């Protein structure tokens, strides 16, 4: 059955120039990329993404990690992959959460590390089940940014919406 999954190449993956490598590994799954963008991650977005972990002792650190505070820039690459068993296939390729426990050939096993303060810098995020994938995809992307219709949408007219445009336009 077709499934969608959110993949994030976290700031350590970008800083270590692993983007091409990770995308190549993911292409082994034969899944389709249906959305992709670079994101400057706000504290609000990071906190919402990891809200189910807010009572964990490492919550503050993983928010800083996802925001890029440990890697020069607020930068994450967000992608949606779609296809058969997308979640299982991508989780398997990513490997276990703890990079020391992840299979050595997996993405996290190959490139992840545990920092001296105990954060698992594990290079990628992969949604772990169908409801989580839906919540996360809706958090990171608008319907217009995804090239297929994954979830129900509605039309609204937005008034007085403030946004940035190029200064010379
Ligand atoms: N994490 C950590 N220490 C832990 C557990 C998690 O640093 O003991 C970090 C790690 O970067 C992980 C993220 O928090 O990817 C989210 O944790 P989760 O349990 O959702 O693992 P995942 O779904 O990413 O495998
Ligand atoms: Mg998770």
PDB file of C-alpha atoms and ligand atoms in Angstrom:
ATOM      1  CA  UNK A   1       0.000   0.000   0.000  1.00  0.00           C
ATOM      2  CA  UNK A   2       1.213   3.495  -0.817  1.00  0.00           C
ATOM      3  CA  UNK A   3       2.578   5.371   2.160  1.00  0.00           C
ATOM      4  CA  UNK A   4       4.110   8.776   2.695  1.00  0.00           C
ATOM      5  CA  UNK A   5       7.042   9.413   5.026  1.00  0.00           C
ATOM      6  CA  UNK A   6       8.805  12.579   6.147  1.00  0.00           C
ATOM      7  CA  UNK A   7      12.589  12.520   5.915  1.00  0.00           C
ATOM      8  CA  UNK A   8      14.736  15.267   7.383  1.00  0.00           C
ATOM      9  CA  UNK A   9      18.428  15.531   6.657  1.00  0.00           C
ATOM     10  CA  UNK A  10      19.408  17.057   9.994  1.00  0.00           C
ATOM     11  CA  UNK A  11      22.002  19.846  10.379  1.00  0.00           C
ATOM     12  CA  UNK A  12      24.874  17.386  11.032  1.00  0.00           C
ATOM     13  CA  UNK A  13      24.061  15.513   7.800  1.00  0.00           C
ATOM     14  CA  UNK A  14      24.198  18.777   5.833  1.00  0.00           C
ATOM     15  CA  UNK A  15      27.339  20.035   7.597  1.00  0.00           C
ATOM     16  CA  UNK A  16      29.147  16.758   6.885  1.00  0.00           C
ATOM     17  CA  UNK A  17      28.268  17.009   3.149  1.00  0.00           C
ATOM     18  CA  UNK A  18      26.242  13.823   3.314  1.00  0.00           C
ATOM     19  CA  UNK A  19      23.224  15.082   1.351  1.00  0.00           C
ATOM     20  CA  UNK A  20      24.085  13.365  -1.927  1.00  0.00           C
ATOM     21  CA  UNK A  21      25.089  10.218  -0.144  1.00  0.00           C
ATOM     22  CA  UNK A  22      21.878  10.024   1.887  1.00  0.00           C
ATOM     23  CA  UNK A  23      19.706  10.697  -1.181  1.00  0.00           C
ATOM     24  CA  UNK A  24      21.562   7.969  -3.074  1.00  0.00           C
ATOM     25  CA  UNK A  25      20.976   5.524  -0.223  1.00  0.00           C
ATOM     26  CA  UNK A  26      17.287   6.473  -0.132  1.00  0.00           C
ATOM     27  CA  UNK A  27      17.000   5.993  -3.909  1.00  0.00           C
ATOM     28  CA  UNK A  28      17.734   2.280  -3.336  1.00  0.00           C
ATOM     29  CA  UNK A  29      14.184   2.042  -1.966  1.00  0.00           C
ATOM     30  CA  UNK A  30      12.724   2.980  -5.400  1.00  0.00           C
ATOM     31  CA  UNK A  31      10.315   5.305  -3.606  1.00  0.00           C
ATOM     32  CA  UNK A  32       9.226   8.561  -5.232  1.00  0.00           C
ATOM     33  CA  UNK A  33      10.230  11.992  -3.899  1.00  0.00           C
ATOM     34  CA  UNK A  34       6.996  14.013  -3.878  1.00  0.00           C
ATOM     35  CA  UNK A  35       8.269  17.093  -1.982  1.00  0.00           C
ATOM     36  CA  UNK A  36      11.634  18.607  -1.070  1.00  0.00           C
ATOM     37  CA  UNK A  37      12.933  21.896   0.339  1.00  0.00           C
ATOM     38  CA  UNK A  38      15.541  23.528   2.548  1.00  0.00           C
ATOM     39  CA  UNK A  39      14.129  24.887   5.800  1.00  0.00           C
ATOM     40  CA  UNK A  40      15.414  27.496   8.248  1.00  0.00           C
ATOM     41  CA  UNK A  41      14.095  25.837  11.405  1.00  0.00           C
ATOM     42  CA  UNK A  42      12.458  28.049  14.034  1.00  0.00           C
ATOM     43  CA  UNK A  43      12.295  27.100  17.686  1.00  0.00           C
ATOM     44  CA  UNK A  44       8.506  26.770  17.342  1.00  0.00           C
ATOM     45  CA  UNK A  45       8.822  24.325  14.441  1.00  0.00           C
ATOM     46  CA  UNK A  46      11.464  22.239  16.229  1.00  0.00           C
ATOM     47  CA  UNK A  47       9.402  22.140  19.442  1.00  0.00           C
ATOM     48  CA  UNK A  48       6.253  21.165  17.562  1.00  0.00           C
ATOM     49  CA  UNK A  49       8.119  18.462  15.635  1.00  0.00           C
ATOM     50  CA  UNK A  50       9.438  16.864  18.830  1.00  0.00           C
ATOM     51  CA  UNK A  51       6.472  17.744  21.101  1.00  0.00           C
ATOM     52  CA  UNK A  52       5.911  14.076  22.091  1.00  0.00           C
ATOM     53  CA  UNK A  53       9.408  14.137  23.667  1.00  0.00           C
ATOM     54  CA  UNK A  54       8.971  17.355  25.666  1.00  0.00           C
ATOM     55  CA  UNK A  55       9.265  15.594  29.045  1.00  0.00           C
ATOM     56  CA  UNK A  56      12.534  13.862  28.157  1.00  0.00           C
ATOM     57  CA  UNK A  57      15.748  15.158  29.745  1.00  0.00           C
ATOM     58  CA  UNK A  58      17.303  15.632  26.299  1.00  0.00           C
ATOM     59  CA  UNK A  59      14.415  17.732  24.896  1.00  0.00           C
ATOM     60  CA  UNK A  60      16.225  21.084  25.108  1.00  0.00           C
ATOM     61  CA  UNK A  61      19.309  19.683  23.399  1.00  0.00           C
ATOM     62  CA  UNK A  62      17.437  18.055  20.494  1.00  0.00           C
ATOM     63  CA  UNK A  63      15.576  21.309  19.834  1.00  0.00           C
ATOM     64  CA  UNK A  64      18.924  23.125  19.569  1.00  0.00           C
ATOM     65  CA  UNK A  65      20.269  20.270  17.436  1.00  0.00           C
ATOM     66  CA  UNK A  66      17.358  20.358  14.961  1.00  0.00           C
ATOM     67  CA  UNK A  67      17.590  24.144  14.778  1.00  0.00           C
ATOM     68  CA  UNK A  68      21.222  23.881  13.741  1.00  0.00           C
ATOM     69  CA  UNK A  69      22.679  25.527  16.856  1.00  0.00           C
ATOM     70  CA  UNK A  70      25.512  22.972  16.925  1.00  0.00           C
ATOM     71  CA  UNK A  71      26.276  23.176  13.192  1.00  0.00           C
ATOM     72  CA  UNK A  72      26.691  26.833  12.082  1.00  0.00           C
ATOM     73  CA  UNK A  73      23.362  27.308  10.391  1.00  0.00           C
ATOM     74  CA  UNK A  74      19.618  26.906  10.897  1.00  0.00           C
ATOM     75  CA  UNK A  75      19.252  24.480   8.042  1.00  0.00           C
ATOM     76  CA  UNK A  76      17.455  21.198   7.476  1.00  0.00           C
ATOM     77  CA  UNK A  77      16.479  19.475   4.233  1.00  0.00           C
ATOM     78  CA  UNK A  78      12.915  18.187   4.350  1.00  0.00           C
ATOM     79  CA  UNK A  79      11.594  15.591   1.913  1.00  0.00           C
ATOM     80  CA  UNK A  80       8.493  13.480   1.483  1.00  0.00           C
ATOM     81  CA  UNK A  81       8.948  10.038  -0.021  1.00  0.00           C
ATOM     82  CA  UNK A  82       5.989   8.054  -1.273  1.00  0.00           C
ATOM     83  CA  UNK A  83       5.459   4.421  -2.235  1.00  0.00           C
ATOM     84  CA  UNK A  84       4.981   0.885  -0.962  1.00  0.00           C
ATOM     85  CA  UNK A  85       5.923   0.434   2.703  1.00  0.00           C
ATOM     86  CA  UNK A  86       7.750   3.736   2.603  1.00  0.00           C
ATOM     87  CA  UNK A  87       8.014   4.038   6.391  1.00  0.00           C
ATOM     88  CA  UNK A  88       9.478   0.588   7.045  1.00  0.00           C
ATOM     89  CA  UNK A  89      11.857   0.849   4.102  1.00  0.00           C
ATOM     90  CA  UNK A  90      13.195   4.264   5.151  1.00  0.00           C
ATOM     91  CA  UNK A  91      13.395   3.421   8.885  1.00  0.00           C
ATOM     92  CA  UNK A  92      15.382   0.306   8.004  1.00  0.00           C
ATOM     93  CA  UNK A  93      17.768   2.249   5.823  1.00  0.00           C
ATOM     94  CA  UNK A  94      18.165   4.905   8.558  1.00  0.00           C
ATOM     95  CA  UNK A  95      18.933   2.369  11.301  1.00  0.00           C
ATOM     96  CA  UNK A  96      18.355   2.523  15.069  1.00  0.00           C
ATOM     97  CA  UNK A  97      17.977   5.854  16.907  1.00  0.00           C
ATOM     98  CA  UNK A  98      21.221   5.335  18.841  1.00  0.00           C
ATOM     99  CA  UNK A  99      23.971   5.432  16.201  1.00  0.00           C
ATOM    100  CA  UNK A 100      26.120   3.087  18.312  1.00  0.00           C
ATOM    101  CA  UNK A 101      23.341   0.500  18.173  1.00  0.00           C
ATOM    102  CA  UNK A 102      22.435   1.090  14.535  1.00  0.00           C
ATOM    103  CA  UNK A 103      23.558  -1.494  12.031  1.00  0.00           C
ATOM    104  CA  UNK A 104      26.937  -0.369  10.715  1.00  0.00           C
ATOM    105  CA  UNK A 105      25.760  -0.292   7.092  1.00  0.00           C
ATOM    106  CA  UNK A 106      22.703   1.862   7.906  1.00  0.00           C
ATOM    107  CA  UNK A 107      22.804   5.653   7.447  1.00  0.00           C
ATOM    108  CA  UNK A 108      22.893   6.329  11.185  1.00  0.00           C
ATOM    109  CA  UNK A 109      25.340   3.470  11.807  1.00  0.00           C
ATOM    110  CA  UNK A 110      27.663   4.812   9.123  1.00  0.00           C
ATOM    111  CA  UNK A 111      27.545   8.532   9.910  1.00  0.00           C
ATOM    112  CA  UNK A 112      25.958   9.161  13.311  1.00  0.00           C
ATOM    113  CA  UNK A 113      27.710   9.879  16.591  1.00  0.00           C
ATOM    114  CA  UNK A 114      26.898  10.516  20.236  1.00  0.00           C
ATOM    115  CA  UNK A 115      28.109  13.927  21.369  1.00  0.00           C
ATOM    116  CA  UNK A 116      29.942  14.461  24.662  1.00  0.00           C
ATOM    117  CA  UNK A 117      26.713  15.886  26.091  1.00  0.00           C
ATOM    118  CA  UNK A 118      24.886  12.672  25.111  1.00  0.00           C
ATOM    119  CA  UNK A 119      22.844  13.827  22.101  1.00  0.00           C
ATOM    120  CA  UNK A 120      22.423  11.257  19.359  1.00  0.00           C
ATOM    121  CA  UNK A 121      23.503  13.157  16.258  1.00  0.00           C
ATOM    122  CA  UNK A 122      22.038  10.626  13.884  1.00  0.00           C
ATOM    123  CA  UNK A 123      22.001  12.536  10.593  1.00  0.00           C
ATOM    124  CA  UNK A 124      18.412  11.841   9.532  1.00  0.00           C
ATOM    125  CA  UNK A 125      14.875  11.896  10.849  1.00  0.00           C
ATOM    126  CA  UNK A 126      12.351   9.388   9.511  1.00  0.00           C
ATOM    127  CA  UNK A 127       8.684   9.280  10.585  1.00  0.00           C
ATOM    128  CA  UNK A 128       8.026   6.093  12.505  1.00  0.00           C
ATOM    129  CA  UNK A 129       4.377   5.298  11.735  1.00  0.00           C
ATOM    130  CA  UNK A 130       1.453   6.402   9.547  1.00  0.00           C
ATOM    131  CA  UNK A 131      -0.192   8.913  11.940  1.00  0.00           C
ATOM    132  CA  UNK A 132       3.191  10.399  12.837  1.00  0.00           C
ATOM    133  CA  UNK A 133       4.044  10.752   9.130  1.00  0.00           C
ATOM    134  CA  UNK A 134       0.763  12.591   8.460  1.00  0.00           C
ATOM    135  CA  UNK A 135       1.249  14.930  11.413  1.00  0.00           C
ATOM    136  CA  UNK A 136       4.846  15.683  10.432  1.00  0.00           C
ATOM    137  CA  UNK A 137       4.209  16.138   6.702  1.00  0.00           C
ATOM    138  CA  UNK A 138       1.396  18.595   7.507  1.00  0.00           C
ATOM    139  CA  UNK A 139       3.733  20.409   9.897  1.00  0.00           C
ATOM    140  CA  UNK A 140       6.632  20.797   7.437  1.00  0.00           C
ATOM    141  CA  UNK A 141       4.781  21.224   4.124  1.00  0.00           C
ATOM    142  CA  UNK A 142       1.754  23.013   2.704  1.00  0.00           C
ATOM    143  CA  UNK A 143      -0.437  21.119   0.205  1.00  0.00           C
ATOM    144  CA  UNK A 144       0.949  23.229  -2.670  1.00  0.00           C
ATOM    145  CA  UNK A 145       4.494  22.086  -1.940  1.00  0.00           C
ATOM    146  CA  UNK A 146       3.656  18.412  -2.488  1.00  0.00           C
ATOM    147  CA  UNK A 147       3.211  17.201  -6.062  1.00  0.00           C
ATOM    148  CA  UNK A 148       0.541  14.595  -5.235  1.00  0.00           C
ATOM    149  CA  UNK A 149      -2.665  14.839  -3.170  1.00  0.00           C
ATOM    150  CA  UNK A 150      -1.791  13.038   0.049  1.00  0.00           C
ATOM    151  CA  UNK A 151      -4.419  14.364   2.450  1.00  0.00           C
ATOM    152  CA  UNK A 152      -7.744  16.186   2.210  1.00  0.00           C
ATOM    153  CA  UNK A 153      -7.458  19.927   1.552  1.00  0.00           C
ATOM    154  CA  UNK A 154      -9.843  22.866   1.549  1.00  0.00           C
ATOM    155  CA  UNK A 155      -9.793  26.216  -0.246  1.00  0.00           C
ATOM    156  CA  UNK A 156      -9.560  29.364   1.822  1.00  0.00           C
ATOM    157  CA  UNK A 157      -9.107  33.018   0.913  1.00  0.00           C
ATOM    158  CA  UNK A 158      -6.378  34.567   3.039  1.00  0.00           C
ATOM    159  CA  UNK A 159      -6.712  38.296   3.679  1.00  0.00           C
ATOM    160  CA  UNK A 160      -4.046  40.667   4.969  1.00  0.00           C
ATOM    161  CA  UNK A 161      -1.474  37.917   4.909  1.00  0.00           C
ATOM    162  CA  UNK A 162       1.948  39.401   5.546  1.00  0.00           C
ATOM    163  CA  UNK A 163       4.849  37.775   3.711  1.00  0.00           C
ATOM    164  CA  UNK A 164       8.256  38.708   2.279  1.00  0.00           C
ATOM    165  CA  UNK A 165       8.681  39.498  -1.415  1.00  0.00           C
ATOM    166  CA  UNK A 166      11.822  40.565  -3.320  1.00  0.00           C
ATOM    167  CA  UNK A 167      12.570  44.258  -2.680  1.00  0.00           C
ATOM    168  CA  UNK A 168      12.885  45.149  -6.419  1.00  0.00           C
ATOM    169  CA  UNK A 169       9.591  43.569  -7.506  1.00  0.00           C
TER     170      UNK A 169
HETATM  171  N1  LIG B   1      17.558  11.362  20.959  1.00  0.00           N
HETATM  172  C1  LIG B   1      18.660  11.542  21.784  1.00  0.00           C
HETATM  173  N2  LIG B   1      18.793  10.732  22.886  1.00  0.00           N
HETATM  174  C2  LIG B   1      17.891   9.752  23.177  1.00  0.00           C
HETATM  175  C3  LIG B   1      16.783   9.572  22.327  1.00  0.00           C
HETATM  176  C4  LIG B   1      16.642  10.410  21.234  1.00  0.00           C
HETATM  177  O1  LIG B   1      19.492  12.409  21.538  1.00  0.00           O
HETATM  178  O2  LIG B   1      18.082   9.040  24.187  1.00  0.00           O
HETATM  179  C5  LIG B   1      17.388  12.259  19.794  1.00  0.00           C
HETATM  180  C6  LIG B   1      17.844  11.605  18.468  1.00  0.00           C
HETATM  181  O3  LIG B   1      18.455  12.596  17.662  1.00  0.00           O
HETATM  182  C7  LIG B   1      16.521  11.116  17.895  1.00  0.00           C
HETATM  183  C8  LIG B   1      15.566  12.223  18.335  1.00  0.00           C
HETATM  184  O4  LIG B   1      16.013  12.581  19.634  1.00  0.00           O
HETATM  185  O5  LIG B   1      16.591  10.972  16.477  1.00  0.00           O
HETATM  186  C9  LIG B   1      14.100  11.802  18.384  1.00  0.00           C
HETATM  187  O6  LIG B   1      13.965  10.657  19.177  1.00  0.00           O
HETATM  188  P1  LIG B   1      13.043   9.439  18.738  1.00  0.00           P
HETATM  189  O7  LIG B   1      12.864   8.578  19.932  1.00  0.00           O
HETATM  190  O8  LIG B   1      11.812   9.941  18.056  1.00  0.00           O
HETATM  191  O9  LIG B   1      13.957   8.633  17.699  1.00  0.00           O
HETATM  192  P2  LIG B   1      13.855   8.474  16.098  1.00  0.00           P
HETATM  193  O10 LIG B   1      12.397   8.343  15.743  1.00  0.00           O
HETATM  194  O11 LIG B   1      14.493   9.699  15.493  1.00  0.00           O
HETATM  195  O12 LIG B   1      14.629   7.229  15.773  1.00  0.00           O
HETATM  196 MG1  LIG B   2      10.786   9.523  16.262  1.00  0.00          MG
END
